[in-house]
Tab-separated table of C-alpha atoms and ligand atoms in Angstrom:
chain	number	residue	atom	x	y	z
A	1	MET	CA	4.453	5.335	6.463
A	2	GLY	CA	1.531	2.740	5.613
A	3	ILE	CA	0.485	0.202	8.895
A	4	LEU	CA	0.673	-3.461	8.032
A	5	ASN	CA	-0.725	-5.180	11.256
A	6	VAL	CA	-0.033	-8.957	10.928
A	7	THR	CA	-1.849	-9.466	13.994
A	8	PRO	CA	-5.160	-10.946	15.543
A	9	ASP	CA	-5.444	-8.173	18.090
A	10	SER	CA	-4.505	-4.510	17.285
A	11	PHE	CA	-6.975	-1.734	17.999
A	12	SER	CA	-8.337	-0.695	14.655
A	13	ASP	CA	-7.401	-3.416	12.192
A	14	GLY	CA	-6.550	-6.617	14.290
A	15	GLY	CA	-7.278	-9.418	12.236
A	16	GLU	CA	-7.947	-8.166	8.888
A	17	HIS	CA	-4.482	-8.958	7.679
A	18	LEU	CA	-3.412	-12.073	9.661
A	19	SER	CA	-3.195	-14.528	6.671
A	20	ARG	CA	-0.063	-13.981	4.675
A	21	GLU	CA	-1.903	-13.538	1.287
A	22	ALA	CA	-4.169	-10.926	2.946
A	23	ALA	CA	-1.112	-9.013	4.226
A	24	ILE	CA	0.856	-9.264	1.179
A	25	ALA	CA	-1.997	-7.852	-0.499
A	26	HIS	CA	-2.616	-5.052	1.777
A	27	GLY	CA	0.812	-3.860	1.802
A	28	LEU	CA	0.940	-3.628	-2.099
A	29	ARG	CA	-2.037	-1.838	-1.824
A	30	LEU	CA	-0.627	0.631	0.372
A	31	LEU	CA	2.333	1.146	-1.658
A	32	ALA	CA	0.183	1.473	-4.718
A	33	GLU	CA	-1.628	4.578	-2.685
A	34	GLY	CA	1.727	5.987	-2.398
A	35	ALA	CA	3.292	4.872	0.754
A	36	ASP	CA	6.840	5.659	1.078
A	37	LEU	CA	7.492	3.031	3.691
A	38	ILE	CA	5.295	-0.030	4.940
A	39	ASP	CA	5.491	-0.467	8.506
A	40	VAL	CA	5.460	-4.356	9.262
A	41	GLY	CA	4.350	-5.422	12.843
A	42	GLY	CA	3.418	-8.991	14.310
A	43	GLU	CA	2.734	-7.946	17.857
A	44	SER	CA	0.216	-5.786	18.973
A	45	THR	CA	1.113	-3.022	21.462
A	46	ARG	CA	-2.834	-1.781	22.296
A	47	PRO	CA	-3.116	-0.936	26.003
A	48	GLY	CA	-3.533	-4.026	27.703
A	49	ALA	CA	-1.903	-6.285	25.284
A	50	GLY	CA	0.474	-9.203	26.529
A	51	ARG	CA	3.566	-10.092	24.439
A	52	ALA	CA	3.554	-12.034	21.459
A	53	PRO	CA	5.878	-15.058	21.633
A	54	GLU	CA	9.212	-14.510	19.428
A	55	ALA	CA	8.245	-17.421	17.187
A	56	THR	CA	4.943	-16.372	16.535
A	57	GLU	CA	6.081	-12.523	16.018
A	58	LEU	CA	8.804	-14.003	13.388
A	59	ALA	CA	6.192	-16.470	11.563
A	60	ARG	CA	3.941	-13.696	11.099
A	61	VAL	CA	6.318	-10.881	9.985
A	62	ILE	CA	9.141	-12.410	7.937
A	63	PRO	CA	7.249	-14.131	5.033
A	64	VAL	CA	5.637	-10.784	4.821
A	65	VAL	CA	8.696	-8.913	4.623
A	66	SER	CA	10.234	-11.315	2.181
A	67	ALA	CA	7.240	-10.831	-0.396
A	68	LEU	CA	7.128	-7.272	-0.094
A	69	ALA	CA	10.779	-6.491	-0.315
A	70	GLY	CA	11.860	-5.586	-3.739
A	71	SER	CA	8.420	-4.135	-4.447
A	72	GLY	CA	9.482	-0.550	-4.699
A	73	GLY	CA	8.735	0.221	-1.123
A	74	VAL	CA	10.977	0.923	1.866
A	75	ILE	CA	10.028	-2.015	4.403
A	76	CYS	CA	10.139	-1.353	7.968
A	77	VAL	CA	9.714	-3.698	10.558
A	78	ASP	CA	7.594	-2.666	14.077
A	79	THR	CA	9.349	-4.871	16.603
A	80	MET	CA	11.027	-4.701	19.903
A	81	ARG	CA	13.356	-7.600	19.729
A	82	ALA	CA	16.738	-7.643	18.109
A	83	VAL	CA	16.380	-11.161	16.798
A	84	VAL	CA	13.119	-10.047	14.741
A	85	ALA	CA	15.047	-6.994	13.555
A	86	GLU	CA	18.068	-9.068	12.484
A	87	ARG	CA	15.814	-11.753	10.579
A	88	ALA	CA	13.658	-8.915	9.061
A	89	VAL	CA	16.713	-7.238	7.698
A	90	ALA	CA	18.104	-10.214	6.380
A	91	ALA	CA	14.555	-10.673	4.546
A	92	GLY	CA	14.704	-7.232	3.098
A	93	ALA	CA	13.629	-4.588	5.542
A	94	SER	CA	15.746	-1.445	5.853
A	95	VAL	CA	14.208	0.481	9.072
A	96	ILE	CA	13.575	-1.174	12.457
A	97	ASN	CA	10.794	0.746	14.189
A	98	ASP	CA	11.062	0.203	17.913
A	99	VAL	CA	8.470	1.323	20.049
A	100	SER	CA	10.240	0.691	23.181
A	101	GLY	CA	13.094	2.839	21.934
A	102	GLY	CA	15.915	0.250	22.843
A	103	LEU	CA	14.426	-0.361	26.341
A	104	ALA	CA	12.658	-3.668	25.821
A	105	ASP	CA	15.740	-5.637	24.526
A	106	PRO	CA	19.074	-4.870	25.607
A	107	ASP	CA	20.517	-6.085	22.456
A	108	MET	CA	18.348	-4.181	19.994
A	109	LEU	CA	20.656	-0.959	19.820
A	110	GLN	CA	23.985	-2.977	19.142
A	111	ALA	CA	21.881	-4.904	16.732
A	112	VAL	CA	20.679	-2.008	14.823
A	113	ALA	CA	24.134	-0.269	14.690
A	114	GLY	CA	25.417	-3.504	13.433
A	115	LEU	CA	22.887	-3.923	10.701
A	116	GLY	CA	23.405	0.003	9.357
A	117	VAL	CA	19.650	0.378	8.860
A	118	GLY	CA	17.418	3.086	9.982
A	119	TYR	CA	15.917	2.917	13.253
A	120	VAL	CA	12.882	4.751	14.821
A	121	ALA	CA	13.148	5.303	18.483
A	122	MET	CA	9.890	5.777	20.045
A	123	HIS	CA	9.024	7.048	23.604
A	124	TRP	CA	8.193	4.170	26.012
A	125	ARG	CA	7.837	3.676	29.320
A	126	GLY	CA	6.692	0.012	29.701
A	127	HIS	CA	4.782	-2.808	27.915
A	128	SER	CA	1.269	-2.386	26.996
A	129	ASP	CA	-0.292	-4.257	29.774
A	130	VAL	CA	1.286	-1.640	32.430
A	131	MET	CA	1.506	1.688	30.272
A	132	THR	CA	-1.755	3.201	31.173
A	133	SER	CA	-0.277	3.399	34.763
A	134	LEU	CA	2.887	5.099	33.739
A	135	THR	CA	1.430	8.556	32.709
A	136	HIS	CA	2.535	10.962	35.440
A	137	TYR	CA	4.892	13.501	34.662
A	138	ASP	CA	5.569	16.828	36.077
A	139	ASP	CA	5.794	18.550	32.649
A	140	VAL	CA	4.867	15.876	29.922
A	141	VAL	CA	6.673	17.673	27.174
A	142	GLY	CA	9.692	18.283	29.180
A	143	GLY	CA	9.536	14.501	30.666
A	144	VAL	CA	9.248	12.973	26.910
A	145	VAL	CA	12.197	15.634	25.679
A	146	ALA	CA	14.526	14.411	28.281
A	147	GLU	CA	13.548	10.608	28.062
A	148	LEU	CA	13.675	10.543	24.442
A	149	GLY	CA	17.043	12.425	24.436
A	150	GLU	CA	18.575	9.522	26.651
A	151	ARG	CA	17.338	6.995	23.835
A	152	ARG	CA	19.013	9.284	21.219
A	153	GLU	CA	22.319	9.300	23.392
A	154	ALA	CA	22.086	5.784	24.048
A	155	ALA	CA	21.425	4.969	20.161
A	156	PHE	CA	24.547	7.061	18.991
A	157	ALA	CA	26.875	5.211	22.239
A	158	ALA	CA	25.664	1.844	20.548
A	159	GLY	CA	26.770	3.172	17.309
A	160	ILE	CA	23.878	4.112	15.357
A	161	ALA	CA	24.669	6.790	12.830
A	162	PRO	CA	22.758	9.985	13.637
A	163	ALA	CA	21.723	10.033	9.791
A	164	ASN	CA	19.862	6.734	10.652
A	165	LEU	CA	18.223	7.763	13.741
A	166	VAL	CA	14.091	8.994	13.678
A	167	LEU	CA	12.321	9.959	16.791
A	168	ASP	CA	8.537	9.805	17.715
A	169	PRO	CA	6.987	10.909	20.793
A	170	GLY	CA	4.824	7.646	20.985
A	171	LEU	CA	1.187	9.200	21.176
A	172	GLY	CA	-0.920	6.914	23.702
A	173	PHE	CA	1.958	5.169	24.937
A	174	ALA	CA	1.845	5.804	28.873
A	175	LYS	CA	0.339	9.119	27.747
A	176	THR	CA	-3.491	10.501	28.245
A	177	ALA	CA	-5.496	12.059	25.720
A	178	ALA	CA	-4.458	15.551	27.149
A	179	GLN	CA	-0.851	14.687	27.347
A	180	ASN	CA	-1.020	13.515	23.516
A	181	TRP	CA	-2.422	16.963	22.739
A	182	GLU	CA	0.342	18.759	24.882
A	183	LEU	CA	2.986	17.053	22.880
A	184	LEU	CA	1.318	17.668	19.647
A	185	GLY	CA	0.965	21.246	20.686
A	186	HIS	CA	4.918	21.579	21.350
A	187	LEU	CA	6.526	19.743	18.660
A	188	ASP	CA	9.203	22.276	18.283
A	189	ARG	CA	10.890	21.340	21.673
A	190	LEU	CA	10.940	17.516	20.279
A	191	SER	CA	12.505	18.816	17.124
A	192	ALA	CA	15.029	20.385	19.022
A	193	LEU	CA	16.407	17.065	19.785
A	194	GLY	CA	17.862	17.413	16.223
A	195	GLN	CA	16.459	14.064	14.727
A	196	PRO	CA	13.656	14.034	12.272
A	197	LEU	CA	10.233	13.015	13.892
A	198	LEU	CA	7.738	10.501	13.098
A	199	ILE	CA	3.934	10.821	14.643
A	200	GLY	CA	1.595	7.917	15.056
A	201	ALA	CA	-1.880	9.229	15.631
A	202	SER	CA	-3.808	7.444	13.053
A	203	ARG	CA	-6.966	6.422	14.524
A	204	LYS	CA	-5.848	6.637	17.944
A	205	ARG	CA	-8.111	6.744	20.857
A	206	PHE	CA	-7.492	10.559	21.551
A	207	LEU	CA	-9.257	11.286	18.433
A	208	GLY	CA	-12.139	9.078	19.388
A	209	GLU	CA	-12.492	11.030	22.482
A	210	LEU	CA	-12.237	14.331	20.643
A	211	LEU	CA	-15.132	13.397	18.262
A	212	ALA	CA	-17.059	11.703	20.956
A	213	VAL	CA	-20.999	12.136	21.219
A	214	GLY	CA	-21.431	12.024	24.804
A	215	ASP	CA	-20.076	8.957	26.577
A	216	GLU	CA	-19.623	7.299	22.814
A	217	LEU	CA	-16.336	7.623	21.355
A	218	ARG	CA	-15.893	7.791	17.700
A	219	PRO	CA	-15.125	4.332	16.337
A	220	PRO	CA	-11.675	3.899	15.312
A	221	LYS	CA	-12.346	3.701	11.217
A	222	GLN	CA	-14.106	6.820	11.491
A	223	ARG	CA	-11.254	8.934	12.872
A	224	ASP	CA	-9.853	8.740	9.556
A	225	ASP	CA	-10.777	12.167	8.488
A	226	ALA	CA	-9.329	13.562	11.779
A	227	THR	CA	-6.328	11.833	11.246
A	228	ALA	CA	-5.906	13.566	7.774
A	229	ALA	CA	-6.625	16.927	9.081
A	230	LEU	CA	-3.756	16.387	11.671
A	231	THR	CA	-1.155	15.150	8.960
A	232	ALA	CA	-1.655	18.596	7.157
A	233	LEU	CA	-0.938	20.598	10.309
A	234	LEU	CA	1.892	18.322	10.997
A	235	ALA	CA	3.287	18.321	7.484
A	236	ALA	CA	3.178	22.000	7.757
A	237	GLN	CA	5.487	21.634	10.683
A	238	GLY	CA	7.690	19.798	8.655
A	239	VAL	CA	7.689	16.435	10.587
A	240	TRP	CA	9.669	13.697	8.541
A	241	GLY	CA	6.668	11.171	8.341
A	242	VAL	CA	3.271	10.097	9.894
A	243	ARG	CA	2.191	6.439	10.630
A	244	THR	CA	-0.847	5.704	9.287
A	245	HIS	CA	-3.836	3.320	8.565
A	246	THR	CA	-5.175	5.040	5.139
A	247	VAL	CA	-2.469	6.546	2.690
A	248	THR	CA	-4.175	8.416	-0.084
A	249	ALA	CA	-5.752	10.868	2.421
A	250	GLN	CA	-2.441	11.663	4.275
A	251	ARG	CA	-0.694	11.976	1.021
A	252	ASP	CA	-3.409	14.346	-0.133
A	253	ALA	CA	-2.979	16.312	3.082
A	254	ILE	CA	0.654	16.603	2.771
A	255	GLU	CA	0.250	17.749	-0.972
A	256	VAL	CA	-2.114	20.241	0.487
A	257	ALA	CA	0.259	21.475	3.207
A	258	GLN	CA	3.456	21.792	0.760
A	259	ARG	CA	1.748	23.821	-1.841
A	260	LEU	CA	0.512	26.114	0.876
A	261	ALA	CA	4.077	26.482	2.472
A	262	GLY	CA	5.301	27.282	-1.593
A	263	ALA	CA	2.605	30.210	-1.742
A	264	ARG	CA	3.570	31.460	1.633
A	265	ALA	CA	7.296	31.442	0.468
A	266	THR	CA	6.674	33.542	-2.685
A	267	THR	CA	6.493	37.265	-2.047
A	268	PRO	CA	3.189	38.931	-4.034
A	269	ALA	CA	4.115	40.729	-7.026
B	1	PMM	N1	1.910	3.118	17.396
B	1	PMM	C1	1.605	1.724	17.409
B	1	PMM	C2	2.269	0.814	16.914
B	1	PMM	N2	3.629	1.400	16.567
B	1	PMM	N3	5.080	2.855	16.132
B	1	PMM	C3	5.573	4.197	16.286
B	1	PMM	N4	6.616	4.494	15.883
B	1	PMM	N5	4.551	5.340	16.417
B	1	PMM	C4	3.478	4.883	17.259
B	1	PMM	O1	2.686	5.949	17.432
B	1	PMM	C5	2.695	3.682	16.889
B	1	PMM	C6	4.170	2.294	16.671
B	1	PMM	C7	0.100	1.363	17.919
B	1	PMM	O2	-0.788	1.474	16.788
B	1	PMM	P1	-1.431	0.411	15.675
B	1	PMM	O3	-1.997	-0.308	16.997
B	1	PMM	O4	-2.578	1.009	14.941
B	1	PMM	O5	-0.285	-0.043	14.831
């Protein structure tokens, strides 16, 4: 899933694709590099960010979705708003990626059920301006499994088909770096929820902390090799997808993981 942030302030690429033309060109580039889905977002969720007004989000996202629809890739829209989801699907999107898992907008789950499209429900505890204060868990893996399980039940109760639901632990959303690693180390417990998993690790701060020199974090654009290393390990565990800023390296990582899994599955002569 290639990331197309049409925002002035996303943490690693804010402002780079804010003009409609630049956004469309970047989306086409991600598809040419082999992305299966393009995730178009018009609202930054970096820690501390405030909400973008609905009209602003619509103005950023809808023209880009319309232009990319029919280009061969699946268009996904990263939004917490039911109205944006409805307008995006009318413009050609077929998956909604909701970082709040239906918690931010009480109309979202019903809207997605009515649209009959794919839905990514991410684990979330509150908006970006407060999420760094929401990192208390007795057991982060157990807590995220329980809370994501509740979102899965709410999605099913609203009428979203099980085949249309993907779950995401929401790395960095109300989680510390150590908690992100703990979740990544126990994905089998998230898989036990019975839905495909999407993982968004690309360029995130916990990778910058891992690769820091002294107090100096590795800058976001120098976290791509670590992102690809993680992608290979995630692909080996059978995750459904990775949400990423760079596509070629992730495709290569997935090829390596799949080829190795194939070799393991064959019995030596
Ligand atoms: N991370 C960001 C935004 N949207 N959606 C899902 N499903 N999972 C994520 O981990 C996720 C997301 C923040 O990253 P960005 O600013 O690079 O888009």
